[in-house]
Amino acid sequence: MFVATATATATAATVTAPIDLRSDTVTTPTPAMRRAMAEAEVGDDQYGEDPTVARLERRFADLLGKEAAVFVPSGTMGNLVALLAHCGRGDEAILGDESHIFWYESGGAAALGGIPFNLRPTGRFGALDPEDVARAIRPSRPGYPRTGVVCVENTHNRCGGTVLSPAQIREVAEVAHARGVPVHMDGARIFNAAAALGIAPAAIAAEVDTVQACLSKGLAAPVGSLVAGSDTFVDAARRGRKLVGGAMRQAGVIAAAGLVALDEMVARLPEDHARARRLADGLAALPGVTVDLDTVQTNIVIFQPPAGMSAPAVIAGMADRGVRVSDYGTRGLRLVTHYQIDDAAIATALAAAADVMAAVRV
Ligand SMILES: Cc1ncc(COP(=O)(O)O)c(C=O)c1O
């Protein structure tokens, strides 16, 4: 174990475009994070000897009210090791048809774990229907796959950052638990959900067995997610992390930024939510633009351009005006507010959108 002595370059964070609203993952580390990284006390985490990683894992587990947690490089890997821990080969995962795990994680659980997806309809606000989940859980018969896990997502990305309340999650968890099936939450943005509800993240996590949460989104850390649950589950997730090649060595360097993220970046999330609301209201006021304003509950805004305007044309028009937005395919276009988006950026983005919507025709 040693203490890194490199001097922190506390440079102000920059983004690759003037106003990058594609995702909250584009945030770059704060000066405090860069200092903490430079000064991090580290060791070999595969020997369990990195004190900064250990501190981060303990702090996260305590925040979420779980026995233990394991640090992983990404949200995708966090969900993967959780599903590997819950399911044997051939065991089924029940999850929403708009879930991140289904859409954006390369089918990793199916490809690497032999875990088939049993996709259920996702409600407008990201919830699964408990009765539908109850029907989807397999009875015990030799010909049926065993149901290994039910997954929920909070906040729900493709639904526009919508929030599931503890009561909504409980309804699904009760039907799963009644049949002996654990519930995993893809809580990549659980801190946004907690901020929107005005409750502690532990009050949300209490409804599920295991949770994955990202440090590298609204909390602005450069890398990393955590997966929390019981001691037994976390031991299995740690084994899964090694299996998929994600075990790390002096990871305290990045865990140090994660600790700053948890200490300093959670309380400011309501600012992102207020700006997303302003952005959504401004977009909805533009002729022909459609925004489901009820789904704008946290830091994500999804909108559809006026009829006759293609998504690529809108993206190009916005980029020409210094504003980056992302194509969300069947859902529309996505904008995400974050630490590096201030009030002036919202005003500029809205002016650019007004200009583009008036001008771009395909
Ligand atoms: C809901 C959700 N889950 C999981 C992830 C995966 O996180 P990562 O990009 O760190 O793999 C994301 C990423 O955007 C997400 O939005």
Tab-separated table of C-alpha atoms and ligand atoms in Angstrom:
chain	number	residue	atom	x	y	z
A	1	MET	CA	0.000	0.000	0.000
A	2	PHE	CA	1.300	3.489	-0.785
A	3	VAL	CA	0.084	7.031	-1.056
A	4	ALA	CA	0.279	8.581	-4.518
A	5	THR	CA	2.092	11.897	-4.358
A	6	ALA	CA	1.289	13.365	-7.777
A	7	THR	CA	0.088	16.936	-7.576
A	8	ALA	CA	-3.530	17.453	-8.539
A	9	THR	CA	-4.048	19.656	-11.536
A	10	ALA	CA	-7.207	21.331	-10.347
A	11	THR	CA	-8.153	22.529	-13.778
A	12	ALA	CA	-11.740	23.469	-14.431
A	13	ALA	CA	-13.615	20.661	-16.121
A	14	THR	CA	-14.360	21.064	-19.808
A	15	VAL	CA	-16.781	19.358	-22.166
A	16	THR	CA	-16.131	18.351	-25.748
A	17	ALA	CA	-18.845	20.623	-27.146
A	18	PRO	CA	-20.026	24.015	-25.901
A	19	ILE	CA	-23.325	22.571	-24.654
A	20	ASP	CA	-23.431	18.793	-24.484
A	21	LEU	CA	-26.892	17.550	-23.609
A	22	ARG	CA	-26.461	14.053	-25.034
A	23	SER	CA	-26.056	12.449	-21.636
A	24	ASP	CA	-25.044	13.038	-18.028
A	25	THR	CA	-22.166	10.634	-18.723
A	26	VAL	CA	-20.288	13.426	-20.541
A	27	THR	CA	-19.498	15.178	-17.259
A	28	THR	CA	-15.825	15.485	-16.502
A	29	PRO	CA	-14.382	15.218	-12.972
A	30	THR	CA	-14.642	18.204	-10.647
A	31	PRO	CA	-11.444	19.833	-9.334
A	32	ALA	CA	-12.136	18.192	-5.936
A	33	MET	CA	-12.304	14.790	-7.637
A	34	ARG	CA	-9.023	15.367	-9.454
A	35	ARG	CA	-7.353	16.327	-6.164
A	36	ALA	CA	-8.801	13.281	-4.398
A	37	MET	CA	-7.613	11.019	-7.221
A	38	ALA	CA	-4.086	12.382	-7.054
A	39	GLU	CA	-3.926	11.905	-3.309
A	40	ALA	CA	-5.759	8.576	-3.087
A	41	GLU	CA	-4.397	5.936	-0.773
A	42	VAL	CA	-4.315	2.757	-2.859
A	43	GLY	CA	-3.438	-0.925	-2.752
A	44	ASP	CA	-4.151	-4.071	-4.718
A	45	ASP	CA	-7.899	-4.421	-4.691
A	46	GLN	CA	-7.789	-8.027	-5.873
A	47	TYR	CA	-6.077	-8.801	-2.576
A	48	GLY	CA	-8.756	-6.716	-0.851
A	49	GLU	CA	-6.048	-4.183	0.026
A	50	ASP	CA	-7.226	-0.954	-1.535
A	51	PRO	CA	-8.439	1.157	1.395
A	52	THR	CA	-10.129	3.761	-0.794
A	53	VAL	CA	-12.155	1.145	-2.671
A	54	ALA	CA	-13.067	-0.451	0.655
A	55	ARG	CA	-14.218	2.939	1.981
A	56	LEU	CA	-16.313	3.577	-1.117
A	57	GLU	CA	-17.929	0.146	-0.986
A	58	ARG	CA	-18.726	0.518	2.726
A	59	ARG	CA	-20.073	4.034	2.310
A	60	PHE	CA	-22.300	3.026	-0.586
A	61	ALA	CA	-23.645	-0.067	1.186
A	62	ASP	CA	-24.472	2.084	4.229
A	63	LEU	CA	-26.124	4.765	2.100
A	64	LEU	CA	-28.344	2.144	0.492
A	65	GLY	CA	-28.953	0.220	3.696
A	66	LYS	CA	-27.435	-3.005	2.357
A	67	GLU	CA	-24.935	-5.391	3.952
A	68	ALA	CA	-22.216	-4.974	1.349
A	69	ALA	CA	-21.275	-3.515	-2.032
A	70	VAL	CA	-18.746	-4.130	-4.786
A	71	PHE	CA	-17.134	-1.501	-7.024
A	72	VAL	CA	-17.320	-2.203	-10.771
A	73	PRO	CA	-16.128	-0.228	-13.792
A	74	SER	CA	-19.553	0.441	-15.305
A	75	GLY	CA	-23.291	0.252	-14.845
A	76	THR	CA	-23.443	-2.344	-17.574
A	77	MET	CA	-21.027	-4.583	-15.694
A	78	GLY	CA	-22.893	-3.912	-12.447
A	79	ASN	CA	-26.145	-5.165	-13.927
A	80	LEU	CA	-24.349	-8.092	-15.556
A	81	VAL	CA	-22.681	-9.334	-12.374
A	82	ALA	CA	-25.960	-8.901	-10.499
A	83	LEU	CA	-27.813	-11.063	-13.007
A	84	LEU	CA	-24.993	-13.621	-13.007
A	85	ALA	CA	-25.226	-13.762	-9.217
A	86	HIS	CA	-29.005	-14.224	-9.224
A	87	CYS	CA	-29.346	-16.658	-12.111
A	88	GLY	CA	-27.836	-19.958	-13.154
A	89	ARG	CA	-27.572	-20.844	-16.847
A	90	GLY	CA	-31.049	-21.191	-18.309
A	91	ASP	CA	-32.698	-19.213	-15.512
A	92	GLU	CA	-34.860	-16.423	-16.840
A	93	ALA	CA	-34.711	-12.698	-16.020
A	94	ILE	CA	-38.020	-10.834	-16.115
A	95	LEU	CA	-37.501	-7.259	-17.257
A	96	GLY	CA	-39.216	-4.417	-19.073
A	97	ASP	CA	-39.164	-4.174	-22.846
A	98	GLU	CA	-37.850	-0.608	-22.559
A	99	SER	CA	-35.195	-1.420	-19.982
A	100	HIS	CA	-31.566	-0.414	-20.353
A	101	ILE	CA	-30.483	-3.991	-19.658
A	102	PHE	CA	-32.465	-5.157	-22.689
A	103	TRP	CA	-31.653	-2.279	-25.050
A	104	TYR	CA	-28.108	-1.202	-24.381
A	105	GLU	CA	-26.074	-3.891	-22.630
A	106	SER	CA	-25.190	-6.061	-25.637
A	107	GLY	CA	-27.408	-8.868	-24.378
A	108	GLY	CA	-24.531	-9.626	-21.994
A	109	ALA	CA	-26.541	-11.599	-19.463
A	110	ALA	CA	-27.922	-13.816	-22.228
A	111	ALA	CA	-24.618	-14.122	-24.079
A	112	LEU	CA	-22.332	-14.690	-21.100
A	113	GLY	CA	-24.683	-16.073	-18.462
A	114	GLY	CA	-27.115	-18.116	-20.568
A	115	ILE	CA	-29.892	-16.013	-19.009
A	116	PRO	CA	-32.909	-15.627	-21.329
A	117	PHE	CA	-34.912	-12.389	-21.107
A	118	ASN	CA	-38.633	-12.591	-20.430
A	119	LEU	CA	-39.650	-9.123	-21.617
A	120	ARG	CA	-42.749	-7.482	-20.160
A	121	PRO	CA	-44.484	-4.298	-21.307
A	122	THR	CA	-43.098	-1.134	-19.741
A	123	GLY	CA	-45.653	1.416	-18.558
A	124	ARG	CA	-45.523	5.062	-19.656
A	125	PHE	CA	-43.690	5.963	-16.438
A	126	GLY	CA	-41.305	3.018	-16.448
A	127	ALA	CA	-43.208	0.675	-14.156
A	128	LEU	CA	-43.922	-3.001	-14.676
A	129	ASP	CA	-47.462	-4.189	-13.996
A	130	PRO	CA	-47.334	-6.371	-10.850
A	131	GLU	CA	-50.127	-8.620	-12.141
A	132	ASP	CA	-48.265	-9.121	-15.379
A	133	VAL	CA	-45.080	-9.933	-13.455
A	134	ALA	CA	-47.008	-12.424	-11.325
A	135	ARG	CA	-48.222	-14.142	-14.493
A	136	ALA	CA	-44.725	-14.133	-15.977
A	137	ILE	CA	-43.066	-15.895	-13.034
A	138	ARG	CA	-42.806	-19.524	-14.039
A	139	PRO	CA	-44.387	-22.319	-12.064
A	140	SER	CA	-41.924	-25.040	-11.153
A	141	ARG	CA	-42.049	-27.573	-14.001
A	142	PRO	CA	-39.196	-29.454	-15.626
A	143	GLY	CA	-39.924	-27.911	-19.028
A	144	TYR	CA	-40.014	-24.303	-17.826
A	145	PRO	CA	-36.983	-22.143	-17.189
A	146	ARG	CA	-36.671	-21.152	-13.560
A	147	THR	CA	-37.373	-17.446	-12.952
A	148	GLY	CA	-34.092	-16.194	-11.483
A	149	VAL	CA	-34.745	-12.483	-11.018
A	150	VAL	CA	-37.142	-9.621	-11.693
A	151	CYS	CA	-35.471	-6.351	-12.753
A	152	VAL	CA	-36.802	-2.833	-12.306
A	153	GLU	CA	-35.197	0.424	-13.456
A	154	ASN	CA	-35.226	3.667	-11.437
A	155	THR	CA	-35.069	6.306	-12.787
A	156	HIS	CA	-36.224	4.904	-16.097
A	157	ASN	CA	-33.993	6.087	-18.908
A	158	ARG	CA	-36.029	5.408	-22.055
A	159	CYS	CA	-39.237	6.586	-20.395
A	160	GLY	CA	-37.604	9.977	-19.859
A	161	GLY	CA	-36.035	9.745	-16.411
A	162	THR	CA	-39.281	8.789	-14.707
A	163	VAL	CA	-39.295	7.870	-11.035
A	164	LEU	CA	-40.673	4.758	-9.362
A	165	SER	CA	-41.881	5.335	-5.812
A	166	PRO	CA	-41.128	2.804	-3.059
A	167	ALA	CA	-44.822	1.815	-3.098
A	168	GLN	CA	-44.720	1.053	-6.837
A	169	ILE	CA	-41.580	-1.025	-6.460
A	170	ARG	CA	-43.050	-2.834	-3.462
A	171	GLU	CA	-46.028	-4.000	-5.525
A	172	VAL	CA	-43.706	-5.763	-7.947
A	173	ALA	CA	-41.341	-6.989	-5.229
A	174	GLU	CA	-44.183	-8.513	-3.242
A	175	VAL	CA	-45.321	-10.709	-6.122
A	176	ALA	CA	-41.716	-11.718	-6.845
A	177	HIS	CA	-40.853	-12.430	-3.218
A	178	ALA	CA	-44.081	-14.394	-2.733
A	179	ARG	CA	-42.696	-16.808	-5.328
A	180	GLY	CA	-39.150	-16.761	-3.922
A	181	VAL	CA	-37.744	-14.603	-6.733
A	182	PRO	CA	-35.305	-11.776	-5.889
A	183	VAL	CA	-35.628	-8.261	-7.334
A	184	HIS	CA	-32.719	-6.325	-8.817
A	185	MET	CA	-32.880	-2.595	-9.424
A	186	ASP	CA	-30.959	-0.947	-12.224
A	187	GLY	CA	-30.598	2.202	-10.183
A	188	ALA	CA	-28.065	3.844	-12.467
A	189	ARG	CA	-29.762	7.117	-11.446
A	190	ILE	CA	-31.184	6.100	-8.050
A	191	PHE	CA	-29.849	9.330	-6.542
A	192	ASN	CA	-31.924	11.311	-9.047
A	193	ALA	CA	-34.957	9.235	-8.070
A	194	ALA	CA	-34.323	9.868	-4.372
A	195	ALA	CA	-33.859	13.604	-4.977
A	196	ALA	CA	-37.090	13.801	-6.975
A	197	LEU	CA	-39.001	11.957	-4.249
A	198	GLY	CA	-37.298	13.884	-1.449
A	199	ILE	CA	-36.378	10.661	0.348
A	200	ALA	CA	-33.179	8.801	1.202
A	201	PRO	CA	-31.885	6.351	-1.434
A	202	ALA	CA	-32.098	3.637	1.221
A	203	ALA	CA	-35.874	4.094	1.313
A	204	ILE	CA	-35.972	3.081	-2.360
A	205	ALA	CA	-33.331	0.353	-2.078
A	206	ALA	CA	-35.189	-1.189	0.865
A	207	GLU	CA	-37.818	-2.491	-1.555
A	208	VAL	CA	-35.386	-4.578	-3.604
A	209	ASP	CA	-32.763	-7.217	-2.907
A	210	THR	CA	-29.966	-5.767	-4.984
A	211	VAL	CA	-29.139	-2.413	-6.571
A	212	GLN	CA	-26.721	-1.145	-9.186
A	213	ALA	CA	-25.977	2.597	-9.138
A	214	CYS	CA	-23.663	4.727	-11.263
A	215	LEU	CA	-21.188	7.329	-10.025
A	216	SER	CA	-20.342	8.459	-13.547
A	217	LYS	CA	-23.647	10.018	-14.560
A	218	GLY	CA	-25.282	12.893	-12.664
A	219	LEU	CA	-22.710	12.528	-9.906
A	220	ALA	CA	-19.933	13.372	-12.400
A	221	ALA	CA	-17.293	10.844	-11.364
A	222	PRO	CA	-15.124	9.728	-14.281
A	223	VAL	CA	-15.674	5.967	-13.907
A	224	GLY	CA	-17.511	3.486	-11.795
A	225	SER	CA	-20.652	1.919	-10.457
A	226	LEU	CA	-21.477	-0.082	-7.368
A	227	VAL	CA	-23.647	-3.093	-6.772
A	228	ALA	CA	-25.115	-3.608	-3.315
A	229	GLY	CA	-27.007	-6.386	-1.572
A	230	SER	CA	-26.490	-9.089	1.020
A	231	ASP	CA	-22.994	-10.340	1.918
A	232	THR	CA	-23.686	-13.587	0.061
A	233	PHE	CA	-24.891	-11.763	-3.047
A	234	VAL	CA	-21.907	-9.416	-3.074
A	235	ASP	CA	-19.489	-12.363	-2.755
A	236	ALA	CA	-21.154	-13.868	-5.846
A	237	ALA	CA	-21.097	-10.516	-7.688
A	238	ARG	CA	-17.375	-10.174	-6.890
A	239	ARG	CA	-16.795	-13.618	-8.378
A	240	GLY	CA	-18.863	-12.580	-11.427
A	241	ARG	CA	-16.777	-9.418	-11.783
A	242	LYS	CA	-13.631	-11.527	-11.970
A	243	LEU	CA	-15.301	-13.940	-14.387
A	244	VAL	CA	-16.070	-11.135	-16.848
A	245	GLY	CA	-12.590	-9.681	-16.450
A	246	GLY	CA	-13.518	-6.635	-14.434
A	247	ALA	CA	-11.567	-7.125	-11.233
A	248	MET	CA	-9.234	-4.206	-10.590
A	249	ARG	CA	-5.943	-3.395	-8.902
A	250	GLN	CA	-5.154	0.142	-7.601
A	251	ALA	CA	-8.726	1.207	-8.280
A	252	GLY	CA	-8.600	3.572	-5.320
A	253	VAL	CA	-7.550	6.226	-7.810
A	254	ILE	CA	-11.022	6.174	-9.317
A	255	ALA	CA	-12.844	5.196	-6.124
A	256	ALA	CA	-11.526	8.440	-4.603
A	257	ALA	CA	-13.491	10.407	-7.186
A	258	GLY	CA	-16.512	8.230	-6.378
A	259	LEU	CA	-16.302	9.208	-2.713
A	260	VAL	CA	-16.300	12.885	-3.696
A	261	ALA	CA	-19.288	12.156	-5.945
A	262	LEU	CA	-21.246	10.716	-3.016
A	263	ASP	CA	-20.144	13.463	-0.617
A	264	GLU	CA	-20.499	16.532	-2.830
A	265	MET	CA	-22.616	15.854	-5.890
A	266	VAL	CA	-25.836	14.291	-4.599
A	267	ALA	CA	-27.258	17.426	-2.987
A	268	ARG	CA	-27.082	19.450	-6.204
A	269	LEU	CA	-29.164	17.033	-8.350
A	270	PRO	CA	-32.393	19.084	-7.899
A	271	GLU	CA	-30.670	21.852	-9.901
A	272	ASP	CA	-30.421	19.475	-12.869
A	273	HIS	CA	-34.063	18.541	-12.448
A	274	ALA	CA	-35.192	22.183	-12.413
A	275	ARG	CA	-33.214	22.898	-15.577
A	276	ALA	CA	-34.635	19.836	-17.322
A	277	ARG	CA	-38.103	21.092	-16.468
A	278	ARG	CA	-37.323	24.511	-17.962
A	279	LEU	CA	-35.891	22.869	-21.054
A	280	ALA	CA	-38.959	20.650	-21.452
A	281	ASP	CA	-41.405	23.528	-20.992
A	282	GLY	CA	-39.479	25.613	-23.527
A	283	LEU	CA	-39.398	22.784	-26.076
A	284	ALA	CA	-43.090	22.012	-25.581
A	285	ALA	CA	-43.880	25.636	-26.404
A	286	LEU	CA	-42.257	25.337	-29.854
A	287	PRO	CA	-44.731	24.759	-32.705
A	288	GLY	CA	-45.096	21.086	-33.560
A	289	VAL	CA	-42.696	19.806	-30.907
A	290	THR	CA	-44.084	17.058	-28.669
A	291	VAL	CA	-42.909	16.526	-25.114
A	292	ASP	CA	-44.700	14.274	-22.649
A	293	LEU	CA	-44.273	16.767	-19.837
A	294	ASP	CA	-45.577	14.395	-17.173
A	295	THR	CA	-42.582	12.156	-17.775
A	296	VAL	CA	-40.098	14.968	-17.130
A	297	GLN	CA	-39.450	14.139	-13.493
A	298	THR	CA	-35.667	14.286	-13.181
A	299	ASN	CA	-32.794	15.275	-15.504
A	300	ILE	CA	-33.929	13.703	-18.809
A	301	VAL	CA	-36.087	15.261	-21.515
A	302	ILE	CA	-37.310	13.255	-24.498
A	303	PHE	CA	-39.061	15.073	-27.317
A	304	GLN	CA	-40.309	14.411	-30.818
A	305	PRO	CA	-39.633	17.021	-33.512
A	306	PRO	CA	-42.454	18.417	-35.644
A	307	ALA	CA	-43.824	16.151	-38.357
A	308	GLY	CA	-41.645	16.343	-41.452
A	309	MET	CA	-38.405	16.930	-39.547
A	310	SER	CA	-36.055	14.004	-39.194
A	311	ALA	CA	-34.094	13.315	-36.022
A	312	PRO	CA	-30.720	13.416	-37.837
A	313	ALA	CA	-31.589	16.807	-39.338
A	314	VAL	CA	-32.503	18.193	-35.920
A	315	ILE	CA	-29.323	16.770	-34.401
A	316	ALA	CA	-27.203	18.309	-37.165
A	317	GLY	CA	-28.986	21.659	-36.899
A	318	MET	CA	-28.485	21.755	-33.133
A	319	ALA	CA	-24.829	20.735	-33.487
A	320	ASP	CA	-24.291	23.586	-35.964
A	321	ARG	CA	-25.514	25.891	-33.210
A	322	GLY	CA	-23.183	24.333	-30.625
A	323	VAL	CA	-25.703	22.089	-28.884
A	324	ARG	CA	-25.396	18.309	-28.826
A	325	VAL	CA	-28.451	16.085	-28.392
A	326	SER	CA	-28.877	12.342	-28.879
A	327	ASP	CA	-31.056	10.227	-31.093
A	328	TYR	CA	-33.278	7.958	-29.047
A	329	GLY	CA	-34.668	6.069	-32.014
A	330	THR	CA	-38.272	5.061	-31.513
A	331	ARG	CA	-38.533	7.293	-28.435
A	332	GLY	CA	-37.423	10.559	-30.085
A	333	LEU	CA	-34.518	12.834	-29.187
A	334	ARG	CA	-32.966	12.928	-25.735
A	335	LEU	CA	-31.478	15.785	-23.744
A	336	VAL	CA	-29.959	15.314	-20.302
A	337	THR	CA	-29.034	18.050	-17.860
A	338	HIS	CA	-26.018	17.687	-15.614
A	339	TYR	CA	-23.315	19.388	-13.588
A	340	GLN	CA	-21.850	21.183	-16.599
A	341	ILE	CA	-25.149	22.607	-17.837
A	342	ASP	CA	-26.010	25.971	-16.307
A	343	ASP	CA	-28.925	28.366	-16.806
A	344	ALA	CA	-27.203	30.089	-19.724
A	345	ALA	CA	-26.761	26.722	-21.462
A	346	ILE	CA	-30.486	26.040	-21.156
A	347	ALA	CA	-31.287	29.430	-22.677
A	348	THR	CA	-28.848	28.814	-25.545
A	349	ALA	CA	-30.201	25.313	-26.157
A	350	LEU	CA	-33.775	26.599	-26.301
A	351	ALA	CA	-32.829	29.394	-28.690
A	352	ALA	CA	-31.035	26.865	-30.900
A	353	ALA	CA	-34.031	24.534	-30.826
A	354	ALA	CA	-36.405	27.355	-31.793
A	355	ASP	CA	-34.132	28.247	-34.677
A	356	VAL	CA	-33.723	24.658	-35.858
A	357	MET	CA	-37.396	23.733	-35.606
A	358	ALA	CA	-38.263	26.793	-37.663
A	359	ALA	CA	-35.605	26.089	-40.278
A	360	VAL	CA	-34.971	22.378	-40.724
A	361	ARG	CA	-37.237	20.579	-43.183
A	362	VAL	CA	-36.596	17.160	-44.646
B	1	LIG	C1	-30.580	3.088	-16.715
B	1	LIG	C2	-29.168	2.755	-17.065
B	1	LIG	N1	-28.645	1.599	-16.624
B	1	LIG	C3	-27.388	1.252	-16.884
B	1	LIG	C4	-26.562	2.075	-17.609
B	1	LIG	C5	-25.166	1.600	-17.941
B	1	LIG	O1	-24.168	2.366	-17.369
B	1	LIG	P1	-22.711	2.400	-18.054
B	1	LIG	O2	-22.816	3.340	-19.203
B	1	LIG	O3	-21.837	2.899	-16.945
B	1	LIG	O4	-22.376	1.022	-18.461
B	1	LIG	C6	-27.046	3.286	-18.090
B	1	LIG	C7	-26.183	4.168	-18.893
B	1	LIG	O5	-26.572	5.183	-19.404
B	1	LIG	C8	-28.390	3.646	-17.809
B	1	LIG	O6	-28.922	4.781	-18.260
